[in-house]
CSV table of C-alpha atoms in Angstrom, one decimal:
chain,number,residue,atom,x,y,z
Y,281,MET,CA,70.2,102.4,138.4
Y,282,LEU,CA,68.7,102.8,134.6
Y,283,ALA,CA,71.9,105.3,134.5
Y,284,ILE,CA,74.5,103.4,135.7
Y,285,SER,CA,73.5,100.0,133.6
Y,286,TRP,CA,73.1,102.3,130.2
Y,287,TRP,CA,76.3,103.3,131.2
Y,288,ALA,CA,78.2,99.7,132.0
Y,289,PHE,CA,76.5,98.8,129.0
Y,290,LYS,CA,78.5,101.4,126.9
Y,291,ARG,CA,81.5,101.1,128.4
Y,292,MET,CA,80.9,97.3,127.3
Y,293,PRO,CA,83.8,96.3,124.9
Y,294,THR,CA,83.2,94.6,121.5
Y,295,PRO,CA,82.7,90.9,121.0
Y,296,THR,CA,85.1,90.1,118.2
Y,297,LEU,CA,84.2,86.7,118.7
Y,298,VAL,CA,82.8,84.9,115.6
Y,299,GLY,CA,83.0,81.4,116.2
Y,300,HIS,CA,84.8,78.4,118.0
Y,301,GLU,CA,84.8,75.1,116.6
Y,302,ARG,CA,86.3,71.7,116.2
Y,303,VAL,CA,87.8,71.2,112.6
Y,304,ALA,CA,87.4,67.7,112.5
Y,305,SER,CA,88.1,66.5,108.6
Y,306,GLY,CA,86.6,69.9,108.5
Y,307,VAL,CA,85.1,73.2,109.2
Y,308,THR,CA,83.8,76.8,108.2
Y,309,VAL,CA,83.0,79.1,110.3
Y,310,THR,CA,80.5,82.7,109.3
Y,311,SER,CA,80.5,85.4,110.3
Y,312,SER,CA,76.5,87.0,111.5
Y,313,SER,CA,77.7,89.9,110.1
Y,314,SER,CA,76.7,90.9,106.8
Y,315,THR,CA,79.5,93.8,106.9
Y,316,PRO,CA,83.1,91.9,105.5
Y,317,SER,CA,86.1,92.2,107.6
Y,318,ALA,CA,89.4,93.1,106.3
Y,319,ASP,CA,90.1,93.3,110.1
Y,320,TRP,CA,90.3,89.5,110.8
Y,321,THR,CA,92.3,86.3,112.9
Y,322,ILE,CA,91.9,82.8,112.8
Y,323,HIS,CA,93.4,80.8,116.1
Y,324,LEU,CA,94.6,77.1,114.8
Y,325,ARG,CA,94.6,74.3,117.8
Y,326,LEU,CA,96.4,71.2,116.8
Y,327,ASP,CA,94.9,68.4,118.8
Y,328,PRO,CA,97.8,67.8,121.3
Y,329,SER,CA,98.1,63.9,120.2
Y,330,MET,CA,99.3,64.4,117.3
Y,331,LYS,CA,102.6,63.5,116.0
Y,332,PRO,CA,105.5,65.8,114.2
Y,333,PRO,CA,105.1,66.5,111.3
Y,334,GLY,CA,101.1,66.2,110.8
Y,335,GLN,CA,99.3,66.3,108.1
Y,336,GLY,CA,98.7,68.9,105.9
Y,337,TRP,CA,96.7,72.4,106.0
Y,338,ILE,CA,94.3,75.1,104.5
Y,339,LEU,CA,93.6,78.2,107.0
Y,340,HIS,CA,91.5,79.8,104.5
Y,341,GLU,CA,89.5,83.6,103.8
Y,342,GLY,CA,85.6,82.3,102.8
Y,343,LYS,CA,83.9,79.9,102.2
Y,344,GLN,CA,86.8,77.0,100.9
Y,345,VAL,CA,89.7,77.4,99.7
Y,346,GLY,CA,89.9,79.7,96.9
Y,347,ASP,CA,87.9,82.5,98.0
Y,348,GLY,CA,90.6,84.9,99.8
Y,349,TYR,CA,94.3,84.7,101.5
Y,350,GLU,CA,95.3,81.2,102.6
Y,351,LEU,CA,97.8,80.4,105.3
Y,352,HIS,CA,99.2,76.7,103.6
Y,353,TRP,CA,100.9,74.1,106.6
Y,354,LEU,CA,103.2,72.1,104.4
Y,355,PRO,CA,105.0,69.1,107.2
Y,356,GLU,CA,106.9,67.3,104.8
Y,357,LYS,CA,108.8,71.4,105.3
Y,358,LEU,CA,107.7,72.3,107.9
Y,359,GLY,CA,107.0,75.7,106.3
Y,360,LEU,CA,104.0,77.9,106.1
Y,361,GLN,CA,103.1,79.9,103.1
Y,362,ILE,CA,100.6,82.7,102.2
Y,363,LEU,CA,98.5,82.9,99.6
Y,364,ARG,CA,96.4,85.0,98.0
Y,365,ALA,CA,93.3,83.0,96.1
Y,366,PRO,CA,91.7,83.2,93.1
Y,367,ASP,CA,95.2,83.8,91.1
Y,368,HIS,CA,97.7,82.2,94.2
Y,369,LEU,CA,100.0,84.5,94.0
Y,370,LEU,CA,102.7,83.2,96.9
Y,371,LEU,CA,102.8,86.4,99.8
Y,372,GLY,CA,105.9,85.0,102.1
Y,373,THR,CA,107.0,81.8,103.2
Y,374,SER,CA,108.7,80.4,107.5
Y,375,ARG,CA,110.7,77.9,108.1
Y,376,LEU,CA,109.9,76.7,111.2
Y,377,SER,CA,112.1,74.2,113.8
Y,378,ARG,CA,109.0,72.2,114.3
Y,379,MET,CA,105.6,71.8,113.9
Y,380,PRO,CA,103.4,74.2,116.4
Y,381,ARG,CA,100.8,73.7,118.4
Y,382,THR,CA,99.4,76.8,118.3
Y,383,VAL,CA,98.8,79.5,114.6
Y,384,GLU,CA,98.0,83.1,114.4
Y,385,PHE,CA,96.3,84.0,111.0
Y,386,VAL,CA,96.3,87.6,111.3
Y,387,ARG,CA,94.6,89.6,108.4
Y,388,ARG,CA,94.7,93.9,109.6
Y,389,GLY,CA,93.9,95.4,105.9
Y,390,PRO,CA,96.8,94.9,103.6
Y,391,TRP,CA,98.9,93.1,106.2
Y,392,LEU,CA,98.8,89.5,106.8
Y,393,MET,CA,101.2,88.1,109.9
Y,394,VAL,CA,101.5,84.8,111.0
Y,395,ARG,CA,102.3,83.5,114.6
Y,396,CYS,CA,103.2,80.3,116.0
Y,397,ASP,CA,103.2,79.1,119.4
Y,398,ALA,CA,102.7,82.6,120.0
Y,399,LYS,CA,106.2,83.6,118.3
Y,400,LEU,CA,106.2,85.9,115.3
Y,401,VAL,CA,107.5,83.7,112.4
Y,402,LEU,CA,105.5,85.6,109.6
Y,403,THR,CA,104.3,89.4,108.1
Y,404,CYS,CA,103.8,90.3,104.8
Y,405,LEU,CA,101.8,93.4,102.8
Y,406,ASP,CA,99.9,93.2,100.3
Y,407,PRO,CA,98.3,96.6,98.2
Y,408,LEU,CA,96.4,95.2,96.5
Y,409,GLY,CA,94.2,92.3,98.9
Y,410,ALA,CA,92.8,89.3,98.7
Y,411,PRO,CA,89.5,90.1,95.6
Y,412,GLN,CA,86.2,90.5,96.5
Y,413,ARG,CA,83.9,87.9,96.0
Y,414,ASP,CA,80.2,87.6,95.6
Y,415,GLU,CA,79.6,87.5,99.0
Y,416,ALA,CA,75.5,86.6,98.1
Y,417,ALA,CA,76.9,83.5,96.7
Y,418,ALA,CA,80.0,82.3,98.3
Y,419,SER,CA,78.9,82.2,101.8
Y,420,GLY,CA,75.2,83.0,101.4
Y,421,GLY,CA,75.7,86.9,102.6
Y,422,TYR,CA,78.2,86.6,105.3
Y,423,GLN,CA,81.9,86.5,105.0
Y,424,ALA,CA,83.2,83.9,106.2
Y,425,TRP,CA,86.8,82.0,107.7
Y,426,GLY,CA,87.6,77.8,107.6
Y,427,CYS,CA,90.3,75.1,107.1
Y,428,THR,CA,90.4,72.2,105.3
Y,429,PRO,CA,92.8,69.8,106.4
Y,430,VAL,CA,94.1,66.7,103.9
Y,431,GLY,CA,92.9,64.0,106.8
Y,432,SER,CA,91.3,63.3,109.9
Y,433,MET,CA,92.4,66.6,112.6
Y,434,GLY,CA,91.6,64.8,115.3
Y,435,ASP,CA,90.7,67.5,118.7
Y,436,THR,CA,92.3,70.5,116.6
Y,437,ALA,CA,89.9,73.4,117.0
Y,438,ILE,CA,89.6,76.9,115.6
Y,439,THR,CA,88.3,80.6,116.8
Y,440,VAL,CA,88.0,83.0,115.0
Y,441,GLU,CA,87.9,87.3,115.8
Y,442,ASP,CA,86.2,89.6,113.6
Y,443,ASP,CA,89.1,93.0,114.6
Y,444,ARG,CA,87.4,95.3,112.8
Y,445,ASP,CA,86.4,97.4,116.2
Y,446,GLN,CA,89.7,96.4,118.5
Y,447,SER,CA,93.2,98.1,118.6
Y,448,ASP,CA,95.7,96.9,118.0
Y,449,ALA,CA,98.1,97.7,121.0
Y,450,ASP,CA,98.9,93.4,121.3
Y,451,ILE,CA,100.1,93.3,117.9
Y,452,ALA,CA,101.5,96.6,117.1
Y,453,ALA,CA,105.1,95.8,117.3
Y,454,ASP,CA,104.2,93.1,114.9
Y,455,ILE,CA,102.4,95.5,112.3
Y,456,PRO,CA,103.3,98.4,111.6
Y,457,SER,CA,100.0,100.4,112.4
Y,458,GLU,CA,97.9,102.2,109.4
Y,459,ASP,CA,96.8,104.9,111.4
Y,460,ASP,CA,99.8,106.2,110.5
Y,461,PRO,CA,98.1,108.6,107.3
Y,462,ARG,CA,101.8,108.8,105.2
Y,463,GLU,CA,101.1,104.4,105.3
Y,464,HIS,CA,97.2,104.4,104.5
Y,465,ASP,CA,97.5,106.7,101.2
Y,466,ALA,CA,101.7,105.0,99.7
Y,467,VAL,CA,100.0,102.3,100.1
Y,468,ALA,CA,96.9,103.1,98.2
Y,469,LEU,CA,98.5,104.8,95.2
Y,470,VAL,CA,100.9,102.1,95.4
Y,471,ARG,CA,97.2,99.8,94.3
Y,472,GLN,CA,96.5,102.5,91.9
Y,473,VAL,CA,99.4,102.3,90.4
Y,474,LEU,CA,99.4,97.9,90.6
Y,475,MET,CA,95.4,98.5,89.2
Y,476,THR,CA,97.2,101.1,85.9
Y,477,ASP,CA,95.9,99.3,82.7
Y,478,PRO,CA,98.1,100.9,80.5
Y,479,THR,CA,96.6,100.1,77.0
Y,480,LYS,CA,93.9,102.5,78.4
Y,481,ALA,CA,95.3,105.3,80.6
Y,482,SER,CA,96.9,107.6,79.3
Y,483,ALA,CA,101.6,108.7,79.4
Y,484,ARG,CA,100.2,111.7,80.9
Y,485,ASP,CA,97.8,109.5,83.3
Y,486,ILE,CA,100.3,106.7,84.1
Y,487,GLU,CA,102.9,109.3,84.7
Y,488,ALA,CA,101.6,111.0,87.0
Y,489,VAL,CA,99.8,107.7,89.0
Y,490,PHE,CA,103.4,107.4,89.6
Y,491,GLY,CA,104.9,110.1,90.5
Y,492,ALA,CA,102.3,109.8,93.7
Y,493,ALA,CA,103.5,106.2,94.4
Y,494,ALA,CA,106.6,107.5,94.5
Y,495,GLN,CA,106.1,111.0,96.6
Y,496,ALA,CA,104.4,109.4,98.9
Y,497,LEU,CA,107.1,106.3,99.5
Y,498,SER,CA,110.0,108.9,99.6
Y,499,GLN,CA,107.3,110.7,103.1
Y,500,LEU,CA,108.7,107.3,104.2
Y,501,PRO,CA,110.6,106.8,106.8
Y,502,ALA,CA,113.5,105.0,105.1
Y,503,GLY,CA,114.3,101.7,105.8
Y,504,SER,CA,110.7,100.5,107.8
Y,505,ALA,CA,108.9,98.0,106.2
Y,506,PRO,CA,105.8,100.0,105.6
Y,507,HIS,CA,108.9,101.3,102.3
Y,508,LEU,CA,111.3,99.1,102.1
Y,509,ARG,CA,107.3,96.2,100.8
Y,510,LEU,CA,106.3,98.8,99.3
Y,511,ARG,CA,109.5,99.4,97.7
Y,512,HIS,CA,109.0,95.7,95.5
Y,513,TRP,CA,105.7,96.7,94.9
Y,514,LEU,CA,106.2,99.9,92.9
Y,515,ALA,CA,108.6,98.0,90.9
Y,516,LEU,CA,105.7,95.1,89.7
Y,517,GLY,CA,103.8,97.8,88.8
Y,518,GLU,CA,106.9,99.5,86.6
Y,519,ILE,CA,107.3,95.8,84.3
Y,520,GLN,CA,103.6,95.8,83.9
Y,521,LEU,CA,104.4,98.7,82.3
Y,522,ALA,CA,106.6,97.8,79.7
Y,523,LEU,CA,103.9,94.0,79.4
Y,524,ALA,CA,101.6,96.1,76.9
Y,525,ARG,CA,102.9,95.6,74.1
Y,526,PRO,CA,104.1,92.4,73.5
Y,527,ASP,CA,104.9,93.3,69.8
Y,528,ASP,CA,107.1,95.9,70.8
Y,529,PHE,CA,111.2,95.5,70.9
Y,530,GLU,CA,111.5,98.1,73.0
Y,531,GLY,CA,109.1,97.1,75.3
Y,532,ALA,CA,111.3,94.2,75.9
Y,533,GLU,CA,113.6,96.1,76.7
Y,534,ARG,CA,112.6,98.4,79.2
Y,535,ALA,CA,111.1,95.3,80.8
Y,536,SER,CA,114.8,93.8,80.3
Y,537,ASP,CA,116.1,96.4,82.5
Y,538,ALA,CA,112.7,96.7,84.8
Y,539,VAL,CA,113.2,93.2,86.1
Y,540,ASP,CA,117.0,93.3,86.5
Y,541,GLN,CA,116.8,96.5,88.6
Y,542,LEU,CA,113.7,94.9,90.9
Y,543,ALA,CA,116.5,91.8,91.1
Y,544,MET,CA,118.9,93.7,92.4
Y,545,LEU,CA,116.2,95.3,95.6
Y,546,CYS,CA,115.5,92.1,96.2
Y,547,ALA,CA,118.6,90.6,96.7
Y,548,SER,CA,119.7,94.0,98.7
Y,549,GLU,CA,116.9,94.1,101.0
Y,550,PRO,CA,115.3,91.0,100.9
Y,551,VAL,CA,111.2,90.8,102.1
Y,552,PRO,CA,109.3,87.8,101.8
Y,553,GLU,CA,106.8,88.9,98.7
Y,554,ALA,CA,110.0,89.7,97.2
Y,555,ALA,CA,109.2,85.5,94.8
Y,556,GLY,CA,105.9,86.1,94.8
Y,557,ILE,CA,106.1,89.0,93.0
Y,558,LEU,CA,108.9,87.8,90.5
Y,559,MET,CA,106.8,84.4,89.7
Y,560,SER,CA,104.1,86.5,89.1
Y,561,LEU,CA,105.1,87.8,86.1
Y,562,PHE,CA,105.8,84.2,84.7
Y,563,PRO,CA,102.3,84.3,82.5
Y,564,ARG,CA,102.5,87.5,81.3
Y,565,LEU,CA,105.9,87.0,80.4
Y,566,ALA,CA,105.7,83.7,78.6
Y,567,TYR,CA,102.5,84.7,76.5
Y,568,ASN,CA,104.6,87.9,75.1
Y,569,ALA,CA,107.4,85.4,73.9
Y,570,CYS,CA,104.6,83.4,72.5
Y,571,PHE,CA,103.3,86.6,70.7
Y,572,ARG,CA,101.5,85.8,67.1
Y,573,PRO,CA,102.0,89.3,65.9
Y,574,SER,CA,98.6,90.8,64.2
Y,575,TYR,CA,100.4,92.1,61.4
Y,576,PRO,CA,103.2,90.9,59.3
Y,577,ASP,CA,106.5,91.3,59.9
Y,578,PRO,CA,109.9,90.0,58.8
Y,579,PRO,CA,111.2,86.7,60.9
Y,580,ALA,CA,114.7,87.2,61.2
Y,581,HIS,CA,112.5,90.4,64.4
Y,582,VAL,CA,109.7,87.4,64.9
Y,583,LEU,CA,112.0,85.7,66.4
Y,584,GLY,CA,114.8,88.7,67.9
Y,585,ASN,CA,111.4,90.5,69.8
Y,586,ARG,CA,109.9,86.2,71.5
Y,587,SER,CA,113.9,85.7,72.5
Y,588,MET,CA,114.1,89.4,74.8
Y,589,TRP,CA,111.0,88.4,76.2
Y,590,MET,CA,112.8,84.8,76.6
Y,591,ARG,CA,116.0,86.1,78.6
Y,592,VAL,CA,113.5,88.3,80.5
Y,593,LEU,CA,111.5,85.5,81.6
Y,594,GLY,CA,114.3,83.5,82.2
Y,595,ALA,CA,116.2,86.5,84.9
Y,596,ALA,CA,113.2,86.7,86.7
Y,597,ALA,CA,112.6,82.9,87.0
Y,598,VAL,CA,116.4,83.2,88.4
Y,599,ALA,CA,115.8,86.1,90.6
Y,600,ALA,CA,112.4,84.1,91.5
Y,601,HIS,CA,114.7,81.5,92.2
Y,602,ALA,CA,117.3,83.3,94.3
Y,603,ASN,CA,114.7,85.1,96.7
Y,604,ALA,CA,112.5,81.1,96.7
Y,605,SER,CA,112.7,80.5,100.6
Y,606,PRO,CA,113.4,76.2,100.9
Y,607,ALA,CA,109.7,76.4,102.3
Y,608,ILE,CA,108.2,76.8,99.0
Y,609,GLY,CA,108.2,72.9,98.5
Y,610,ASP,CA,110.1,70.6,95.9
Y,611,ASP,CA,107.7,70.8,93.1
Y,612,LEU,CA,108.1,74.5,92.6
Y,613,GLN,CA,111.8,74.0,92.2
Y,614,PHE,CA,111.8,72.0,90.4
Y,615,GLN,CA,109.5,73.7,88.3
Y,616,LEU,CA,112.2,76.8,88.5
Y,617,ARG,CA,114.9,75.1,87.8
Y,618,LEU,CA,113.2,73.6,84.8
Y,619,LEU,CA,111.9,77.3,83.1
Y,620,ILE,CA,115.6,78.5,83.9
Y,621,HIS,CA,116.6,75.6,82.0
Y,622,ALA,CA,113.5,75.6,79.1
Y,623,CYS,CA,114.3,80.4,78.9
Y,624,GLY,CA,118.2,79.3,77.9
Y,625,CYS,CA,117.6,76.6,75.7
Y,626,LEU,CA,114.5,78.9,73.7
Y,627,GLN,CA,116.8,81.7,73.3
Y,628,THR,CA,118.5,82.6,69.9
Y,629,PRO,CA,121.1,84.8,68.8
Y,630,ALA,CA,119.7,87.0,66.9
Y,631,VAL,CA,118.2,89.3,69.1
Y,632,LYS,CA,121.7,90.4,69.8
Y,633,SER,CA,121.4,90.8,66.3
Y,634,LEU,CA,117.9,92.6,65.8
Y,635,LYS,CA,119.0,95.1,69.0
Y,636,SER,CA,121.7,96.3,67.0
Y,637,ALA,CA,120.1,96.6,64.0
Y,638,ALA,CA,117.6,98.8,66.2
Y,639,ASP,CA,120.3,101.1,67.8
Y,640,ALA,CA,121.7,101.7,64.2
Y,641,ALA,CA,118.1,102.6,63.3
Y,642,ARG,CA,117.6,104.9,66.4
Y,643,ASP,CA,121.6,106.5,65.3
Y,644,ALA,CA,120.7,107.1,62.0
Y,645,GLN,CA,117.5,109.6,62.2
Y,646,PRO,CA,118.2,113.0,62.0
Y,647,GLN,CA,118.4,114.7,65.7
Y,648,PRO,CA,116.7,117.7,65.8
Y,649,SER,CA,120.0,121.1,65.9
């Protein structure tokens, strides 16, 4: 009898429920495990009496908004947005035909998925992953999830499940499984590319990292979801490499070519992450466009260099606007249009003459025989 009881106990499935709470004006659910999980599901059941389009709310990983991944509901747009905190990188958006009554926000390692009323509406791939905060300071040493509404949510409730020990048979058709070692290796190598600091790594190391990532992508099935998504992230890594030196005109030219190539890739193979990837370049491009030289430099060279970086920033803004879903909101769309206009106004003709002078100088250099 004891043997049968022990066998039955070992065959019991691992419990996944972390907690079930009413949202009311905001709620946090804390895990009893001290080991953070990258596989979880947040179920949101909205109050049946809530009138469409409802009110804004945020499902978030972490004790509060800004700790990890976030899912935002924009009632004025009937839109959903997945963001990565704390840098607020936009990973994907989706516009619905009506307000959902149930929402599932799922994470499986680098993959994120949203289901509304049992229907898949959005999937995103983030090889970088949400930055890990100090868990002890964030939630008393334990992982947490929550819902932060704009106002009272009535009888709305959330349920959080820790799925680290569960099979993904129920969502295998929605999110590619990391059981494929080729995908796991490709994600890890693209992450390494994105984490590489070109100011500290040698040219040989950078070439090796990019070469390994490109080789890993070539092993994935062409046209598969991981292949398409990771190509865009690898293109971001190539642009980041060109952004390392703001005073380098040739670096600005390389960045311009890389941004143009990424824009063409986004146009030919659109993915939900495209707009966010392009917008993530804005801060660094703006910094390069306003960079103050650290050594004396002719004014024409400084102005031409700044104008070139402004051209790159404008091209990235145009591509981001073209790939942005209407669900991003009117404010962000207005800011993109304003940025495009500003970049066009601030460019100067000096960039063309400077580029010609630089080409002439290179052509004048003696060539090896």
